[in-house]
Every structure is written in C-alpha cells, then in structure tokens.
Amino acid sequence: MSAPILRNLADLRAATRPWRRAGETIGVVPTMGALHDGHLSLVAAAKKTCERVIVTIFVNPRQFGSPEDLASYPRTETSDAAKLARFGVDAIYVPDGAEMYPEGFSTTVSVVGLTDVMDGIHRPGHFEGVATVVAKLFAQTSATDAFFGEKDFQQLQVVRRMARDLDIPITVHGCPTIREIDGLAMSSRNLLLSDRARTIAPVLPEQMQILADAVAEGRDFAAAQTVAIRTLEQAGFTGIDYLEMRANGDLSLLTAPTRPARLFAAAWLAGVRLIDNIAVEG
Ligand code: PAF
C-alpha cells in the first residue's frame, strides 16, 4: 500500500499526533532519496523495531560543498515511493527547501572533535549541514528511533553525539553496509558512475579488505597502505582523499588495531567521490 507523501510540517505533525498520543514507537529513516537496497535495509530494520515508520526524503542543500554537486545529486521521487510501497511505511515526508529552511533560518548545529577528521576536513561545512538537518528531522518527526547506515560511519557517530549532547530522546541505530555482488558499497552516488568507472569501483573495497587483512596479521600499516594507494591509482582512481585506520568510538587515528578499529577511505573515480569503511579484526 502506498504511504501518504507529506510535504509540510503541519501535515507531518497531524499524522504523528495520534501515534504520539497512543504512545507508539516511531522510527525515522532519514534519506536524500535515490533509494537503493541499502536504504531499504534501514526501512526493514525500522519496520521490525517500531510501530510506525516515517521515511524522509530531502536533498539537503546545506551539506553540499558546491552547487554542481547539489544539482547532479539524483532525484527519483516517483520510483522511491514505489520502492517504499512494499514495506508498508506509514508516511513519506518530502519537505522542500523553503519548508525546511524558511526565510530567516539562522541556526547551525556543529559537532566538534568527530568532525575534525576525514570528511570533516575534505568537505568543509558538510557535517554542520547534516547535524542541522538531522536535528530538525528528529524534532519534526518526534521519532523514538532513527536508522542510519554504517556506510556513512563518521556521519553515524556525529549524529549519535549530536543526539546525546542535545538530550534528544531518540535511539540511533547503526545498520550494516549493504554491498553489490562485486563488493561495492551501495550508494546513491553510484548512479553517477560511467559504465567503465562502475567496473573499476570495486577495486576500492577489494584493496581495503587486503589492507585490513594485512593489518590484522600484524603487518606494518604504513607499508600496506602505500601498496593499496598505488594499486588504486593504477586502477584509475585519480585522487585518494584518505585511506586511514581509526578507532570506532572516537575516530582517533591508529597505526595498529589496538582498539576496535575500522579502515576508512574516500577516493575519486571519474569525477565521482566514493567513500567506504570496513572493520579491522584486532
Ligand atoms: O545520509 C544521508 O542521506 C544524509 O546525509 C542524511 C542523513 C539524510 C541527512 O541529509
């Protein structure tokens, strides 16, 4: 059954009022649309956990670094709604820019520390945009639970910290990355890859796994990292923003997996920036 598409906050509040009065749990899955199986796994997790589920679709201009990147982000609302129909979600919230950021909007939510590394450096302002819109979505939906993919692991940690620091009464669930059959992490940005680039893209998770295995076997991180970067460049990646090992909890830089750790990468392929992360066995 198709869920109602709600385009403004008044309609969203009217929909959630009876659920809140009845004390029902409300799960929110924040997205920017162009839904793939990764998003749908979050929807499935929300359906399993919560009595009511809202999927939000909003291409948030405040988290994009350039107008070109914002303009090229895929927008596929009709097929997104069709994909959600089989999950029986209770509402799809699709506000526009004016609804989310009305005239005079002047507040920014900024999480320090966790955003001083990786995408916080390479995409200035990105996490302020994410934290601001997610804080608004939490307030607007009155959700008791929120579902985010581990694919954007730094984002997940930033959102968790933001919700904790602002005393927002919500449980943030991190859900495993869903991969294509060749290992490429599912992402709406994969739609922007040319056919040729799409065949090269799985070299990224492949090299990350080789690096993670080498580190788990006790090999020197820097030496194995150099080999991985060279292999990526030879395959056709034109810029590697980072390929690093960091602690799960506070994202501090590691050279050995002395604490629960992950490998994080961001790399450019034919004009598309791919990010990924995988666990490193200690
Ligand atoms: O991960 C995303 O799609 C976005 O960053 C989010 C969480 C929906 C905020 O705009």
PDB file of C-alpha atoms and ligand atoms in Angstrom:
ATOM      1  CA  MET A   1       0.000   0.000   0.000  1.00  0.00           C
ATOM      2  CA  SER A   2       1.371   3.445  -0.912  1.00  0.00           C
ATOM      3  CA  ALA A   3       2.185   5.639   2.049  1.00  0.00           C
ATOM      4  CA  PRO A   4       0.933   9.223   2.117  1.00  0.00           C
ATOM      5  CA  ILE A   5       3.524  11.729   0.882  1.00  0.00           C
ATOM      6  CA  LEU A   6       3.570  14.657   3.292  1.00  0.00           C
ATOM      7  CA  ARG A   7       5.188  17.852   2.050  1.00  0.00           C
ATOM      8  CA  ASN A   8       4.868  20.147   5.019  1.00  0.00           C
ATOM      9  CA  LEU A   9       5.449  20.095   8.743  1.00  0.00           C
ATOM     10  CA  ALA A  10       1.814  20.780   9.634  1.00  0.00           C
ATOM     11  CA  ASP A  11       0.702  17.620   7.810  1.00  0.00           C
ATOM     12  CA  LEU A  12       3.531  15.607   9.364  1.00  0.00           C
ATOM     13  CA  ARG A  13       2.566  16.761  12.866  1.00  0.00           C
ATOM     14  CA  ALA A  14      -1.104  15.977  12.178  1.00  0.00           C
ATOM     15  CA  ALA A  15      -0.110  12.449  11.104  1.00  0.00           C
ATOM     16  CA  THR A  16       2.121  11.770  14.100  1.00  0.00           C
ATOM     17  CA  ARG A  17      -0.171  13.325  16.767  1.00  0.00           C
ATOM     18  CA  PRO A  18      -2.399  10.242  17.231  1.00  0.00           C
ATOM     19  CA  TRP A  19       0.655   7.947  17.218  1.00  0.00           C
ATOM     20  CA  ARG A  20       2.312  10.003  19.938  1.00  0.00           C
ATOM     21  CA  ARG A  21      -0.911  10.147  21.976  1.00  0.00           C
ATOM     22  CA  ALA A  22      -1.173   6.357  21.760  1.00  0.00           C
ATOM     23  CA  GLY A  23       2.442   6.058  22.964  1.00  0.00           C
ATOM     24  CA  GLU A  24       3.529   4.254  19.785  1.00  0.00           C
ATOM     25  CA  THR A  25       7.194   3.944  18.849  1.00  0.00           C
ATOM     26  CA  ILE A  26       8.081   5.975  15.736  1.00  0.00           C
ATOM     27  CA  GLY A  27      11.076   5.065  13.589  1.00  0.00           C
ATOM     28  CA  VAL A  28      12.565   7.592  11.188  1.00  0.00           C
ATOM     29  CA  VAL A  29      14.793   6.731   8.232  1.00  0.00           C
ATOM     30  CA  PRO A  30      16.344   9.994   7.006  1.00  0.00           C
ATOM     31  CA  THR A  31      17.361   9.859   3.325  1.00  0.00           C
ATOM     32  CA  MET A  32      18.096  12.093   0.394  1.00  0.00           C
ATOM     33  CA  GLY A  33      16.156   9.768  -1.923  1.00  0.00           C
ATOM     34  CA  ALA A  34      17.514   7.771  -4.893  1.00  0.00           C
ATOM     35  CA  LEU A  35      16.689   4.800  -2.696  1.00  0.00           C
ATOM     36  CA  HIS A  36      18.653   1.571  -3.085  1.00  0.00           C
ATOM     37  CA  ASP A  37      18.743  -1.699  -1.167  1.00  0.00           C
ATOM     38  CA  GLY A  38      20.960  -0.077   1.490  1.00  0.00           C
ATOM     39  CA  HIS A  39      18.197   2.399   2.340  1.00  0.00           C
ATOM     40  CA  LEU A  40      15.580  -0.343   2.125  1.00  0.00           C
ATOM     41  CA  SER A  41      17.514  -2.413   4.693  1.00  0.00           C
ATOM     42  CA  LEU A  42      17.167   0.573   7.064  1.00  0.00           C
ATOM     43  CA  VAL A  43      13.444   0.697   6.357  1.00  0.00           C
ATOM     44  CA  ALA A  44      13.189  -3.049   7.062  1.00  0.00           C
ATOM     45  CA  ALA A  45      15.055  -2.588  10.363  1.00  0.00           C
ATOM     46  CA  ALA A  46      12.751   0.288  11.302  1.00  0.00           C
ATOM     47  CA  LYS A  47       9.651  -1.772  10.482  1.00  0.00           C
ATOM     48  CA  LYS A  48      10.950  -4.595  12.681  1.00  0.00           C
ATOM     49  CA  THR A  49      11.682  -2.292  15.620  1.00  0.00           C
ATOM     50  CA  CYS A  50       8.938   0.341  15.560  1.00  0.00           C
ATOM     51  CA  GLU A  51       5.156   0.509  15.420  1.00  0.00           C
ATOM     52  CA  ARG A  52       5.228   3.453  12.997  1.00  0.00           C
ATOM     53  CA  VAL A  53       7.814   4.257  10.323  1.00  0.00           C
ATOM     54  CA  ILE A  54       8.472   7.550   8.547  1.00  0.00           C
ATOM     55  CA  VAL A  55      10.939   7.793   5.652  1.00  0.00           C
ATOM     56  CA  THR A  56      12.165  11.313   4.960  1.00  0.00           C
ATOM     57  CA  ILE A  57      13.411  12.396   1.529  1.00  0.00           C
ATOM     58  CA  PHE A  58      15.174  15.739   1.414  1.00  0.00           C
ATOM     59  CA  VAL A  59      18.229  16.617  -0.674  1.00  0.00           C
ATOM     60  CA  ASN A  60      19.728  18.895   1.940  1.00  0.00           C
ATOM     61  CA  PRO A  61      21.467  21.857   0.259  1.00  0.00           C
ATOM     62  CA  ARG A  62      23.379  22.698   3.457  1.00  0.00           C
ATOM     63  CA  GLN A  63      25.520  19.576   3.316  1.00  0.00           C
ATOM     64  CA  PHE A  64      26.795  20.032  -0.261  1.00  0.00           C
ATOM     65  CA  GLY A  65      30.049  21.858  -0.917  1.00  0.00           C
ATOM     66  CA  SER A  66      29.264  23.037  -4.438  1.00  0.00           C
ATOM     67  CA  PRO A  67      26.128  23.938  -6.410  1.00  0.00           C
ATOM     68  CA  GLU A  68      27.206  21.477  -9.149  1.00  0.00           C
ATOM     69  CA  ASP A  69      27.337  18.570  -6.671  1.00  0.00           C
ATOM     70  CA  LEU A  70      23.888  19.521  -5.343  1.00  0.00           C
ATOM     71  CA  ALA A  71      22.454  19.858  -8.850  1.00  0.00           C
ATOM     72  CA  SER A  72      23.807  16.497 -10.009  1.00  0.00           C
ATOM     73  CA  TYR A  73      22.506  14.562  -6.980  1.00  0.00           C
ATOM     74  CA  PRO A  74      19.968  12.017  -8.316  1.00  0.00           C
ATOM     75  CA  ARG A  75      16.291  12.788  -7.656  1.00  0.00           C
ATOM     76  CA  THR A  76      13.899   9.897  -8.176  1.00  0.00           C
ATOM     77  CA  GLU A  77      10.835  10.546  -6.006  1.00  0.00           C
ATOM     78  CA  THR A  78       8.316   8.504  -8.005  1.00  0.00           C
ATOM     79  CA  SER A  79      10.398   5.341  -8.044  1.00  0.00           C
ATOM     80  CA  ASP A  80      11.401   5.935  -4.394  1.00  0.00           C
ATOM     81  CA  ALA A  81       7.722   5.977  -3.390  1.00  0.00           C
ATOM     82  CA  ALA A  82       7.111   2.818  -5.434  1.00  0.00           C
ATOM     83  CA  LYS A  83      10.002   1.041  -3.675  1.00  0.00           C
ATOM     84  CA  LEU A  84       8.645   2.039  -0.267  1.00  0.00           C
ATOM     85  CA  ALA A  85       5.115   0.815  -1.088  1.00  0.00           C
ATOM     86  CA  ARG A  86       6.023  -2.819  -0.419  1.00  0.00           C
ATOM     87  CA  PHE A  87       7.299  -2.029   3.075  1.00  0.00           C
ATOM     88  CA  GLY A  88       4.057  -0.511   4.326  1.00  0.00           C
ATOM     89  CA  VAL A  89       5.694   2.576   5.805  1.00  0.00           C
ATOM     90  CA  ASP A  90       3.282   4.969   7.497  1.00  0.00           C
ATOM     91  CA  ALA A  91       4.449   8.225   5.908  1.00  0.00           C
ATOM     92  CA  ILE A  92       6.965   9.631   3.456  1.00  0.00           C
ATOM     93  CA  TYR A  93       8.000  13.146   4.426  1.00  0.00           C
ATOM     94  CA  VAL A  94       9.258  15.186   1.458  1.00  0.00           C
ATOM     95  CA  PRO A  95       9.676  18.820   2.515  1.00  0.00           C
ATOM     96  CA  ASP A  96      11.121  21.370   0.116  1.00  0.00           C
ATOM     97  CA  GLY A  97      13.914  23.839   0.872  1.00  0.00           C
ATOM     98  CA  ALA A  98      11.548  26.629   1.977  1.00  0.00           C
ATOM     99  CA  GLU A  99       9.732  24.291   4.348  1.00  0.00           C
ATOM    100  CA  MET A 100      12.970  23.096   5.943  1.00  0.00           C
ATOM    101  CA  TYR A 101      14.809  26.431   5.947  1.00  0.00           C
ATOM    102  CA  PRO A 102      12.203  29.194   5.998  1.00  0.00           C
ATOM    103  CA  GLU A 103      13.178  32.829   5.494  1.00  0.00           C
ATOM    104  CA  GLY A 104      15.372  33.967   8.375  1.00  0.00           C
ATOM    105  CA  PHE A 105      16.558  30.489   9.367  1.00  0.00           C
ATOM    106  CA  SER A 106      19.737  31.139  11.385  1.00  0.00           C
ATOM    107  CA  THR A 107      20.689  28.079  13.434  1.00  0.00           C
ATOM    108  CA  THR A 108      23.549  25.671  12.790  1.00  0.00           C
ATOM    109  CA  VAL A 109      24.303  22.544  14.789  1.00  0.00           C
ATOM    110  CA  SER A 110      28.023  21.885  14.987  1.00  0.00           C
ATOM    111  CA  VAL A 111      29.654  18.784  16.494  1.00  0.00           C
ATOM    112  CA  VAL A 112      33.339  19.307  17.226  1.00  0.00           C
ATOM    113  CA  GLY A 113      36.028  16.636  17.544  1.00  0.00           C
ATOM    114  CA  LEU A 114      34.437  13.866  15.485  1.00  0.00           C
ATOM    115  CA  THR A 115      34.210  16.299  12.569  1.00  0.00           C
ATOM    116  CA  ASP A 116      37.857  17.416  12.713  1.00  0.00           C
ATOM    117  CA  VAL A 117      38.949  14.438  10.575  1.00  0.00           C
ATOM    118  CA  MET A 118      38.222  12.749   7.232  1.00  0.00           C
ATOM    119  CA  ASP A 119      35.084  14.183   5.590  1.00  0.00           C
ATOM    120  CA  GLY A 120      35.056  16.958   8.181  1.00  0.00           C
ATOM    121  CA  ILE A 121      38.265  18.232   6.574  1.00  0.00           C
ATOM    122  CA  HIS A 122      37.643  17.263   2.959  1.00  0.00           C
ATOM    123  CA  ARG A 123      34.051  18.535   2.889  1.00  0.00           C
ATOM    124  CA  PRO A 124      34.068  21.749   4.951  1.00  0.00           C
ATOM    125  CA  GLY A 125      30.624  22.520   6.374  1.00  0.00           C
ATOM    126  CA  HIS A 126      29.243  19.105   5.407  1.00  0.00           C
ATOM    127  CA  PHE A 127      28.668  17.786   8.912  1.00  0.00           C
ATOM    128  CA  GLU A 128      27.192  21.074  10.128  1.00  0.00           C
ATOM    129  CA  GLY A 129      24.653  20.668   7.324  1.00  0.00           C
ATOM    130  CA  VAL A 130      23.995  17.045   8.267  1.00  0.00           C
ATOM    131  CA  ALA A 131      23.743  17.673  12.031  1.00  0.00           C
ATOM    132  CA  THR A 132      21.434  20.651  11.498  1.00  0.00           C
ATOM    133  CA  VAL A 133      19.002  18.866   9.197  1.00  0.00           C
ATOM    134  CA  VAL A 134      19.030  15.645  11.232  1.00  0.00           C
ATOM    135  CA  ALA A 135      18.329  17.566  14.462  1.00  0.00           C
ATOM    136  CA  LYS A 136      15.383  19.194  12.676  1.00  0.00           C
ATOM    137  CA  LEU A 137      14.122  15.869  11.322  1.00  0.00           C
ATOM    138  CA  PHE A 138      14.302  14.336  14.804  1.00  0.00           C
ATOM    139  CA  ALA A 139      12.285  17.249  16.210  1.00  0.00           C
ATOM    140  CA  GLN A 140       9.812  17.322  13.317  1.00  0.00           C
ATOM    141  CA  THR A 141       9.046  13.591  13.311  1.00  0.00           C
ATOM    142  CA  SER A 142       9.062  13.098  17.127  1.00  0.00           C
ATOM    143  CA  ALA A 143      10.764   9.796  16.365  1.00  0.00           C
ATOM    144  CA  THR A 144      11.727   7.454  19.192  1.00  0.00           C
ATOM    145  CA  ASP A 145      14.217   5.602  16.959  1.00  0.00           C
ATOM    146  CA  ALA A 146      16.367   6.559  13.975  1.00  0.00           C
ATOM    147  CA  PHE A 147      18.125   4.316  11.467  1.00  0.00           C
ATOM    148  CA  PHE A 148      21.399   5.165   9.707  1.00  0.00           C
ATOM    149  CA  GLY A 149      23.774   3.078   7.594  1.00  0.00           C
ATOM    150  CA  GLU A 150      27.299   2.238   8.742  1.00  0.00           C
ATOM    151  CA  LYS A 151      28.359   3.067   5.173  1.00  0.00           C
ATOM    152  CA  ASP A 152      28.498   6.673   6.409  1.00  0.00           C
ATOM    153  CA  PHE A 153      30.177   5.687   9.667  1.00  0.00           C
ATOM    154  CA  GLN A 154      31.506   9.148  10.530  1.00  0.00           C
ATOM    155  CA  GLN A 155      28.029  10.594   9.950  1.00  0.00           C
ATOM    156  CA  LEU A 156      26.546   7.912  12.213  1.00  0.00           C
ATOM    157  CA  GLN A 157      28.935   8.824  15.039  1.00  0.00           C
ATOM    158  CA  VAL A 158      28.306  12.543  14.548  1.00  0.00           C
ATOM    159  CA  VAL A 159      24.522  12.017  14.697  1.00  0.00           C
ATOM    160  CA  ARG A 160      24.838   9.853  17.818  1.00  0.00           C
ATOM    161  CA  ARG A 161      26.948  12.501  19.536  1.00  0.00           C
ATOM    162  CA  MET A 162      24.595  15.301  18.491  1.00  0.00           C
ATOM    163  CA  ALA A 163      21.504  13.449  19.816  1.00  0.00           C
ATOM    164  CA  ARG A 164      23.299  12.666  23.090  1.00  0.00           C
ATOM    165  CA  ASP A 165      24.637  16.195  23.578  1.00  0.00           C
ATOM    166  CA  LEU A 166      21.283  17.832  22.833  1.00  0.00           C
ATOM    167  CA  ASP A 167      19.364  15.361  25.066  1.00  0.00           C
ATOM    168  CA  ILE A 168      17.156  14.307  22.177  1.00  0.00           C
ATOM    169  CA  PRO A 169      15.195  11.278  23.423  1.00  0.00           C
ATOM    170  CA  ILE A 170      15.899   9.009  20.465  1.00  0.00           C
ATOM    171  CA  THR A 171      17.764   5.731  19.960  1.00  0.00           C
ATOM    172  CA  VAL A 172      20.128   5.922  16.976  1.00  0.00           C
ATOM    173  CA  HIS A 173      20.564   2.515  15.330  1.00  0.00           C
ATOM    174  CA  GLY A 174      23.570   1.834  13.062  1.00  0.00           C
ATOM    175  CA  CYS A 175      22.825  -0.772  10.371  1.00  0.00           C
ATOM    176  CA  PRO A 176      25.413  -2.750   8.350  1.00  0.00           C
ATOM    177  CA  THR A 177      26.582  -1.547   4.938  1.00  0.00           C
ATOM    178  CA  ILE A 178      24.821  -3.310   2.059  1.00  0.00           C
ATOM    179  CA  ARG A 179      27.085  -4.191  -0.875  1.00  0.00           C
ATOM    180  CA  GLU A 180      26.640  -5.018  -4.527  1.00  0.00           C
ATOM    181  CA  ILE A 181      27.606  -8.559  -5.561  1.00  0.00           C
ATOM    182  CA  ASP A 182      31.102  -7.295  -6.547  1.00  0.00           C
ATOM    183  CA  GLY A 183      31.650  -5.703  -3.119  1.00  0.00           C
ATOM    184  CA  LEU A 184      30.949  -2.048  -3.962  1.00  0.00           C
ATOM    185  CA  ALA A 185      29.083  -0.384  -1.092  1.00  0.00           C
ATOM    186  CA  MET A 186      25.615   0.697  -2.210  1.00  0.00           C
ATOM    187  CA  SER A 187      25.333   4.457  -2.570  1.00  0.00           C
ATOM    188  CA  SER A 188      23.077   6.829  -4.461  1.00  0.00           C
ATOM    189  CA  ARG A 189      26.257   8.311  -5.950  1.00  0.00           C
ATOM    190  CA  ASN A 190      26.991   5.002  -7.720  1.00  0.00           C
ATOM    191  CA  LEU A 191      24.308   6.087 -10.220  1.00  0.00           C
ATOM    192  CA  LEU A 192      26.709   8.833 -11.339  1.00  0.00           C
ATOM    193  CA  LEU A 193      29.466   6.369 -12.348  1.00  0.00           C
ATOM    194  CA  SER A 194      30.007   5.702 -16.056  1.00  0.00           C
ATOM    195  CA  ASP A 195      29.821   2.035 -17.144  1.00  0.00           C
ATOM    196  CA  ARG A 196      33.618   1.898 -17.260  1.00  0.00           C
ATOM    197  CA  ALA A 197      34.070   3.555 -13.861  1.00  0.00           C
ATOM    198  CA  ARG A 198      31.484   1.178 -12.397  1.00  0.00           C
ATOM    199  CA  THR A 199      33.698  -1.794 -13.387  1.00  0.00           C
ATOM    200  CA  ILE A 200      36.701  -0.202 -11.639  1.00  0.00           C
ATOM    201  CA  ALA A 201      34.869   0.930  -8.482  1.00  0.00           C
ATOM    202  CA  PRO A 202      35.004  -2.466  -6.644  1.00  0.00           C
ATOM    203  CA  VAL A 203      38.814  -2.174  -6.538  1.00  0.00           C
ATOM    204  CA  LEU A 204      38.257   0.202  -3.600  1.00  0.00           C
ATOM    205  CA  PRO A 205      36.603  -2.311  -1.207  1.00  0.00           C
ATOM    206  CA  GLU A 206      38.928  -5.036  -2.545  1.00  0.00           C
ATOM    207  CA  GLN A 207      42.060  -3.061  -1.614  1.00  0.00           C
ATOM    208  CA  MET A 208      40.555  -2.045   1.712  1.00  0.00           C
ATOM    209  CA  GLN A 209      39.945  -5.703   2.575  1.00  0.00           C
ATOM    210  CA  ILE A 210      43.518  -6.629   1.581  1.00  0.00           C
ATOM    211  CA  LEU A 211      44.813  -3.793   3.775  1.00  0.00           C
ATOM    212  CA  ALA A 212      42.546  -4.780   6.683  1.00  0.00           C
ATOM    213  CA  ASP A 213      43.711  -8.412   6.447  1.00  0.00           C
ATOM    214  CA  ALA A 214      47.377  -7.335   6.326  1.00  0.00           C
ATOM    215  CA  VAL A 215      46.962  -5.197   9.438  1.00  0.00           C
ATOM    216  CA  ALA A 216      45.058  -7.954  11.241  1.00  0.00           C
ATOM    217  CA  GLU A 217      48.031 -10.261  10.511  1.00  0.00           C
ATOM    218  CA  GLY A 218      50.309  -7.729  12.217  1.00  0.00           C
ATOM    219  CA  ARG A 219      51.926  -6.264   9.075  1.00  0.00           C
ATOM    220  CA  ASP A 220      53.116  -2.646   9.107  1.00  0.00           C
ATOM    221  CA  PHE A 221      50.162  -0.335   8.381  1.00  0.00           C
ATOM    222  CA  ALA A 222      52.081   2.389   6.516  1.00  0.00           C
ATOM    223  CA  ALA A 223      53.759  -0.082   4.142  1.00  0.00           C
ATOM    224  CA  ALA A 224      50.491  -1.891   3.345  1.00  0.00           C
ATOM    225  CA  GLN A 225      48.693   1.457   2.961  1.00  0.00           C
ATOM    226  CA  THR A 226      51.280   2.601   0.370  1.00  0.00           C
ATOM    227  CA  VAL A 227      50.713  -0.553  -1.691  1.00  0.00           C
ATOM    228  CA  ALA A 228      46.914  -0.121  -1.528  1.00  0.00           C
ATOM    229  CA  ILE A 229      47.109   3.524  -2.634  1.00  0.00           C
ATOM    230  CA  ARG A 230      49.420   2.666  -5.529  1.00  0.00           C
ATOM    231  CA  THR A 231      47.075  -0.131  -6.655  1.00  0.00           C
ATOM    232  CA  LEU A 232      44.070   2.196  -6.539  1.00  0.00           C
ATOM    233  CA  GLU A 233      45.886   4.813  -8.599  1.00  0.00           C
ATOM    234  CA  GLN A 234      46.955   2.210 -11.155  1.00  0.00           C
ATOM    235  CA  ALA A 235      43.331   1.027 -11.428  1.00  0.00           C
ATOM    236  CA  GLY A 236      42.199   4.574 -12.324  1.00  0.00           C
ATOM    237  CA  PHE A 237      41.370   6.339  -9.075  1.00  0.00           C
ATOM    238  CA  THR A 238      42.504   9.916  -9.578  1.00  0.00           C
ATOM    239  CA  GLY A 239      42.680  11.137  -6.000  1.00  0.00           C
ATOM    240  CA  ILE A 240      42.612   9.456  -2.636  1.00  0.00           C
ATOM    241  CA  ASP A 241      41.350  11.900  -0.017  1.00  0.00           C
ATOM    242  CA  TYR A 242      42.181   9.428   2.744  1.00  0.00           C
ATOM    243  CA  LEU A 243      42.803   5.766   3.448  1.00  0.00           C
ATOM    244  CA  GLU A 244      43.184   5.529   7.206  1.00  0.00           C
ATOM    245  CA  MET A 245      42.649   3.285  10.186  1.00  0.00           C
ATOM    246  CA  ARG A 246      40.708   4.846  13.038  1.00  0.00           C
ATOM    247  CA  ALA A 247      39.121   3.834  16.336  1.00  0.00           C
ATOM    248  CA  ASN A 248      35.395   3.054  16.084  1.00  0.00           C
ATOM    249  CA  GLY A 249      34.358   5.159  19.051  1.00  0.00           C
ATOM    250  CA  ASP A 250      36.173   8.488  18.787  1.00  0.00           C
ATOM    251  CA  LEU A 251      37.644   8.117  15.271  1.00  0.00           C
ATOM    252  CA  SER A 252      41.182   8.752  16.521  1.00  0.00           C
ATOM    253  CA  LEU A 253      43.975   7.736  14.141  1.00  0.00           C
ATOM    254  CA  LEU A 254      45.568   4.298  14.703  1.00  0.00           C
ATOM    255  CA  THR A 255      48.586   2.538  13.214  1.00  0.00           C
ATOM    256  CA  ALA A 256      47.629  -0.816  14.738  1.00  0.00           C
ATOM    257  CA  PRO A 257      44.229  -2.200  15.763  1.00  0.00           C
ATOM    258  CA  THR A 258      44.857  -1.840  19.497  1.00  0.00           C
ATOM    259  CA  ARG A 259      41.187  -0.879  19.938  1.00  0.00           C
ATOM    260  CA  PRO A 260      38.073  -1.781  17.897  1.00  0.00           C
ATOM    261  CA  ALA A 261      39.066  -0.215  14.579  1.00  0.00           C
ATOM    262  CA  ARG A 262      37.902   0.431  11.049  1.00  0.00           C
ATOM    263  CA  LEU A 263      39.542   1.356   7.782  1.00  0.00           C
ATOM    264  CA  PHE A 264      38.071   4.459   6.184  1.00  0.00           C
ATOM    265  CA  ALA A 265      38.535   5.572   2.581  1.00  0.00           C
ATOM    266  CA  ALA A 266      37.397   8.341   0.289  1.00  0.00           C
ATOM    267  CA  ALA A 267      38.603   8.271  -3.296  1.00  0.00           C
ATOM    268  CA  TRP A 268      37.726   9.906  -6.606  1.00  0.00           C
ATOM    269  CA  LEU A 269      36.886   7.879  -9.676  1.00  0.00           C
ATOM    270  CA  ALA A 270      35.981   9.620 -12.940  1.00  0.00           C
ATOM    271  CA  GLY A 271      34.681  12.685 -11.092  1.00  0.00           C
ATOM    272  CA  VAL A 272      32.671  10.719  -8.503  1.00  0.00           C
ATOM    273  CA  ARG A 273      33.741  10.606  -4.864  1.00  0.00           C
ATOM    274  CA  LEU A 274      33.311   7.158  -3.300  1.00  0.00           C
ATOM    275  CA  ILE A 275      33.542   6.514   0.427  1.00  0.00           C
ATOM    276  CA  ASP A 276      33.664   3.225   2.290  1.00  0.00           C
ATOM    277  CA  ASN A 277      34.699   1.725   5.612  1.00  0.00           C
ATOM    278  CA  ILE A 278      35.260  -1.792   6.924  1.00  0.00           C
ATOM    279  CA  ALA A 279      36.032  -3.344  10.280  1.00  0.00           C
ATOM    280  CA  VAL A 280      39.604  -4.410  11.081  1.00  0.00           C
ATOM    281  CA  GLU A 281      39.965  -7.563  13.160  1.00  0.00           C
ATOM    282  CA  GLY A 282      42.045  -6.901  16.289  1.00  0.00           C
TER     283      GLY A 282
HETATM  284  O1  PAF B   1      22.971  10.059   4.625  1.00  0.00           O
HETATM  285  C1  PAF B   1      22.189  10.861   4.062  1.00  0.00           C
HETATM  286  O2  PAF B   1      21.488  10.509   3.109  1.00  0.00           O
HETATM  287  C2  PAF B   1      22.104  12.296   4.556  1.00  0.00           C
HETATM  288  O3  PAF B   1      23.339  12.743   4.992  1.00  0.00           O
HETATM  289  C3  PAF B   1      21.024  12.491   5.645  1.00  0.00           C
HETATM  290  C4  PAF B   1      21.349  11.701   6.898  1.00  0.00           C
HETATM  291  C5  PAF B   1      19.668  12.071   5.105  1.00  0.00           C
HETATM  292  C6  PAF B   1      20.958  13.967   6.042  1.00  0.00           C
HETATM  293  O4  PAF B   1      20.617  14.767   4.965  1.00  0.00           O
END
